């Protein structure tokens, strides 16, 4: 996936809002935001943070500056382990023309030193919103790795991969019944980018309104 | 003890067969991939319940002799494909992590005694 083909595919599918959430990095967000400028597309810069418990948390921001400030914090609060491209693949940084402009040396698949207990307020302090990713998956999810919802972290929404599991999840975990859920494509390959099938009701389609809806809740 | 001997002696189920002639020197247990990647000894049998594709990457990085999924965990398809590519042997057992690791440890000791 490249900034150019992500923006192009999202536009082709007539998506209104997309977010780029690489593992532990926001370093490609600027390129995607620039690559998307020809299209009527809102791009939220973000990250899929791997907490110290190996739980994936989606972190979204309303500006690139906030995302990059958080990116620097995460890099400084992650183990100093270098990537082995032969095993884990290349960790490229591209520009808006899909040219390779660099690579991240630090291994991004690794767990950061940031705990799930602190991630919510931490991301908020950077002006972002954080919520547990694919809560119904058997790997890297809040429920698979921690087994319960920590009372210390009252996240404003959660991501579920299979919406069919929502009733059961909400029955088993009262808290999930009190907040919104979102479903994203979690696309790791171009062909996995979702169709125009998930929506949030907004008065106006702007970054600010969408971001506020994520933070404060929305009507389904 | 080779991976092949481990399978014969324990009856652990082979899920993906890599280099079965590899020697096992020790046994290591951890489910946190970030810890295992730095601390699993080379040539060890690594026992875990983390059945996703990254366990194979971590196993390759740490150069373990094999990965044993305990508690009846079945690694996903991507995991098996990657293991075949990397030539890593994946095994499965219904035992809990400690019991599975203990069993390997006991066979390692017994094998040492036999060699004396």
XYZ file of C-alpha atoms in Angstrom:
336
model
C 0.000 0.000 0.000
C 1.215 3.490 -0.836
C -0.153 6.962 -0.051
C -1.148 7.332 -3.694
C -2.990 4.060 -4.076
C -4.684 4.284 -0.675
C -6.039 7.748 -1.502
C -7.019 6.627 -5.001
C -8.764 3.467 -3.818
C -10.615 5.329 -1.046
C -11.798 7.899 -3.588
C -12.824 5.174 -6.032
C -14.918 3.576 -3.296
C -16.412 7.004 -2.524
C -15.345 6.860 1.108
C -15.719 10.108 3.022
C -13.318 9.530 5.890
C -10.280 7.309 6.216
C -7.566 7.014 8.852
C -4.003 5.796 8.495
C -2.906 3.797 11.523
C 0.408 2.045 10.983
C 1.773 -0.001 13.872
C 3.447 2.372 16.326
C 4.095 4.987 13.642
C 2.413 8.027 12.117
C 5.329 8.746 9.827
C 3.375 8.070 6.605
C 0.339 10.144 7.565
C 1.594 13.424 6.140
C 2.164 11.812 2.744
C -1.309 10.270 2.662
C -2.947 13.557 3.688
C -1.133 15.304 0.823
C -1.884 12.486 -1.640
C -5.587 12.784 -0.749
C -5.872 16.517 -1.444
C -7.215 16.067 -5.015
C -10.126 14.018 -3.635
C -13.108 14.893 -1.440
C -11.626 12.762 1.327
C -10.977 13.425 5.002
C -7.815 11.728 6.234
C -7.299 11.381 9.955
C -3.681 10.851 10.959
C -3.244 8.144 13.547
C -1.506 5.045 14.791
C -2.334 1.531 15.886
C -0.385 1.536 19.115
C 0.798 -1.757 20.551
C 0.702 -1.330 24.322
C 3.080 -3.035 26.720
C 0.420 -5.734 27.194
C 0.462 -6.287 23.399
C -3.011 -4.843 23.051
C -3.689 -2.823 19.916
C -5.195 0.612 20.483
C -6.343 2.910 17.677
C -5.113 6.469 18.268
C -6.563 9.190 16.041
C -5.803 12.897 15.799
C -7.395 15.848 14.051
C -4.114 17.349 12.870
C -0.840 15.980 11.572
C 1.120 18.021 14.108
C -0.618 16.307 17.030
C -0.113 12.884 15.464
C 3.585 13.516 14.902
C 4.080 14.768 18.449
C 2.537 11.521 19.678
C 4.641 9.545 17.176
C 7.806 11.021 18.697
C 6.585 10.160 22.189
C 5.882 6.555 21.204
C 9.283 6.167 19.517
C 10.949 7.404 22.717
C 8.811 5.051 24.804
C 9.453 1.854 22.846
C 12.269 -0.667 23.185
C 15.414 0.094 21.255
C 15.124 -2.979 19.048
C 16.037 -2.664 15.395
C 13.923 -4.059 12.575
C 15.154 -7.114 10.694
C 13.655 -6.537 7.222
C 14.367 -10.159 6.223
C 12.010 -11.349 8.961
C 9.564 -8.527 9.602
C 9.622 -6.741 6.226
C 10.645 -3.219 5.276
C 9.343 -0.260 7.310
C 9.340 2.348 4.580
C 8.445 6.007 4.754
C 6.969 7.309 1.506
C 6.158 10.767 0.248
C 2.951 11.902 -1.452
C 4.351 10.792 -4.830
C 4.921 7.266 -3.523
C 8.678 7.805 -3.555
C 10.588 6.097 -0.746
C 12.128 8.824 1.371
C 13.315 6.791 4.331
C 12.843 3.824 6.606
C 12.173 3.385 10.285
C 14.978 1.457 12.016
C 13.143 0.781 15.259
C 11.028 -2.389 15.100
C 7.413 -1.186 14.813
C 5.675 -4.520 15.381
C 7.111 -4.529 18.883
C 5.164 -3.649 22.009
C 5.706 -0.100 23.239
C 6.401 0.602 26.893
C 3.023 2.377 27.200
C 0.449 0.498 29.278
C -3.196 0.146 28.324
C -3.922 1.627 31.755
C -2.350 4.956 30.760
C -2.985 5.121 27.026
C -6.371 6.903 27.140
C -5.362 9.982 29.135
C -1.977 10.009 27.392
C -3.468 10.221 23.888
C -5.973 12.796 25.152
C -3.104 14.914 26.446
C -1.776 14.961 22.874
C -5.213 16.083 21.645
C -6.233 12.708 20.256
C -8.731 9.960 20.912
C -7.807 6.356 21.769
C -9.955 3.235 21.661
C -9.322 -0.507 21.726
C -8.881 -2.061 18.275
C -10.728 -5.153 16.992
C -11.938 -6.035 20.480
C -13.411 -9.311 19.188
C -10.206 -10.672 17.647
C -8.202 -13.454 19.251
C -4.870 -11.683 18.901
C -3.679 -8.296 20.158
C -7.074 -7.297 21.489
C -8.097 -5.908 24.868
C -10.314 -8.881 25.589
C -7.942 -11.571 24.274
C -4.880 -10.281 26.109
C -6.279 -8.691 29.245
C -9.501 -10.674 29.395
C -11.552 -7.857 30.885
C -12.190 -4.156 30.538
C -9.942 -2.286 32.951
C -11.996 0.079 35.124
C -9.093 2.541 34.929
C -9.686 3.178 31.217
C -13.135 4.429 30.257
C -12.560 4.632 26.496
C -15.201 6.573 24.532
C -15.749 3.913 21.844
C -14.426 0.599 20.652
C -13.719 -1.107 17.373
C -15.336 -4.421 16.536
C -14.356 -6.427 13.464
C -17.438 -8.634 13.278
C -20.566 -6.617 14.038
C -22.472 -9.862 14.531
C -20.599 -10.311 17.807
C -21.825 -6.996 19.226
C -24.880 -8.287 21.131
C -22.846 -10.963 22.904
C -19.978 -8.584 23.669
C -22.377 -6.036 25.118
C -24.100 -8.705 27.158
C -20.818 -9.912 28.629
C -19.322 -6.471 29.223
C -21.783 -3.915 30.523
C -19.523 -0.994 29.707
C -19.595 -1.786 25.980
C -23.348 -1.321 26.064
C -22.913 2.307 27.096
C -20.612 3.474 24.288
C -20.475 3.523 20.488
C -18.762 0.898 18.417
C -17.056 1.445 15.085
C -16.090 -1.063 12.426
C -13.137 -0.318 10.194
C -11.587 -2.302 7.403
C -8.276 -2.617 9.288
C -6.900 -3.021 5.771
C -3.350 -4.290 5.538
C -3.667 -4.709 1.780
C -5.273 -2.465 -0.834
C -8.000 -4.988 -1.657
C -9.087 -5.047 2.005
C -10.168 -1.401 2.044
C -13.817 -1.405 3.008
C -16.699 -0.511 0.750
C -18.892 2.445 1.666
C -20.817 0.469 4.280
C -20.068 1.899 7.723
C -21.314 5.331 8.692
C -21.624 7.914 11.416
C -24.338 10.587 11.322
C -22.871 14.077 11.133
C -24.359 17.544 10.624
C -21.481 18.558 8.385
C -18.788 16.387 6.914
C -15.693 17.989 8.400
C -12.663 16.648 10.209
C -13.714 18.501 13.348
C -17.267 17.157 13.403
C -16.148 13.614 12.763
C -13.435 13.806 15.379
C -15.819 15.307 17.937
C -18.338 12.535 17.216
C -15.690 9.923 17.948
C -14.763 11.583 21.223
C -18.191 12.531 22.469
C -20.414 9.873 20.936
C -22.779 9.832 17.980
C -26.272 8.727 17.032
C -26.484 5.563 14.984
C 17.631 -34.154 21.504
C 16.438 -33.290 18.021
C 13.007 -31.925 17.193
C 12.229 -35.284 15.576
C 13.085 -37.130 18.795
C 10.962 -34.685 20.790
C 7.960 -35.501 18.634
C 8.585 -39.246 18.953
C 9.082 -39.116 22.719
C 6.269 -36.729 23.654
C 3.630 -37.348 21.047
C 3.236 -33.592 20.520
C 1.384 -33.021 17.254
C 3.402 -31.634 14.361
C 1.515 -28.690 12.832
C 4.257 -27.631 10.431
C 7.447 -29.585 9.905
C 10.623 -27.571 9.394
C 14.142 -28.786 10.099
C 13.449 -31.827 12.286
C 17.153 -32.555 12.719
C 17.670 -29.379 14.767
C 18.990 -29.921 18.260
C 16.989 -28.661 21.230
C 19.228 -27.370 24.015
C 16.668 -25.892 26.397
C 13.032 -24.976 26.877
C 11.640 -21.445 27.140
C 8.169 -20.140 28.095
C 6.715 -16.689 27.440
C 3.642 -15.306 25.699
C 4.749 -11.701 25.409
C 6.334 -11.542 21.984
C 8.315 -8.421 22.861
C 10.021 -10.304 25.690
C 10.419 -13.580 23.835
C 12.092 -11.904 20.864
C 14.929 -10.665 23.047
C 15.207 -13.489 25.530
C 14.230 -16.832 24.029
C 17.550 -18.713 23.795
C 18.697 -19.899 20.376
C 18.150 -23.653 19.940
C 15.390 -23.725 22.543
C 11.918 -25.209 22.305
C 9.633 -22.197 22.853
C 6.288 -22.875 24.511
C 3.573 -20.252 24.036
C -0.145 -19.741 23.468
C 0.368 -16.843 21.004
C -0.825 -18.481 17.813
C -0.572 -15.539 15.440
C 1.860 -14.989 12.602
C 4.168 -12.820 14.665
C 5.080 -15.746 16.881
C 6.778 -17.325 13.861
C 8.657 -14.111 13.113
C 9.799 -13.931 16.725
C 10.776 -17.610 16.668
C 12.841 -16.994 13.526
C 14.459 -13.927 15.038
C 15.365 -15.756 18.252
C 16.447 -18.801 16.195
C 14.531 -21.298 18.317
C 14.519 -24.966 17.296
C 10.737 -25.238 17.355
C 7.597 -23.541 18.674
C 5.132 -25.523 20.758
C 1.604 -24.122 21.057
C 0.190 -25.249 24.390
C -3.394 -25.312 25.694
C -4.685 -26.723 22.412
C -4.013 -23.431 20.637
C -4.173 -23.825 16.880
C -1.997 -21.308 15.036
C -3.815 -19.529 12.225
C -3.280 -20.262 8.527
C -0.974 -17.280 7.986
C 1.168 -18.569 10.835
C 1.554 -21.974 9.205
C 2.377 -20.462 5.814
C 5.064 -18.277 7.361
C 6.497 -21.186 9.331
C 6.787 -23.232 6.137
C 8.603 -20.319 4.479
C 10.962 -19.882 7.410
C 11.506 -23.621 7.904
C 10.379 -23.528 11.515
C 8.730 -26.530 13.112
C 5.417 -25.856 14.845
C 4.019 -28.347 17.340
C 0.783 -28.496 19.286
C -0.186 -29.868 22.688
C -3.325 -29.796 24.788
C -1.256 -29.431 27.972
C -0.947 -26.144 29.854
C 2.262 -24.192 29.236
C 4.036 -25.365 32.410
C 3.203 -29.035 31.941
C 4.217 -28.957 28.285
C 7.515 -27.252 29.110
C 8.160 -29.625 32.008
C 7.619 -32.583 29.722
C 10.203 -31.243 27.265
C 12.595 -30.514 30.126
C 12.242 -34.051 31.498
C 12.919 -35.563 28.100
C 15.964 -33.311 27.679
C 17.311 -34.567 31.031
C 16.502 -38.192 30.193
C 18.238 -37.814 26.833
C 21.316 -36.395 28.561
C 21.370 -39.361 30.954
C 21.140 -41.778 28.051
C 24.093 -40.107 26.400
C 26.302 -40.595 29.473
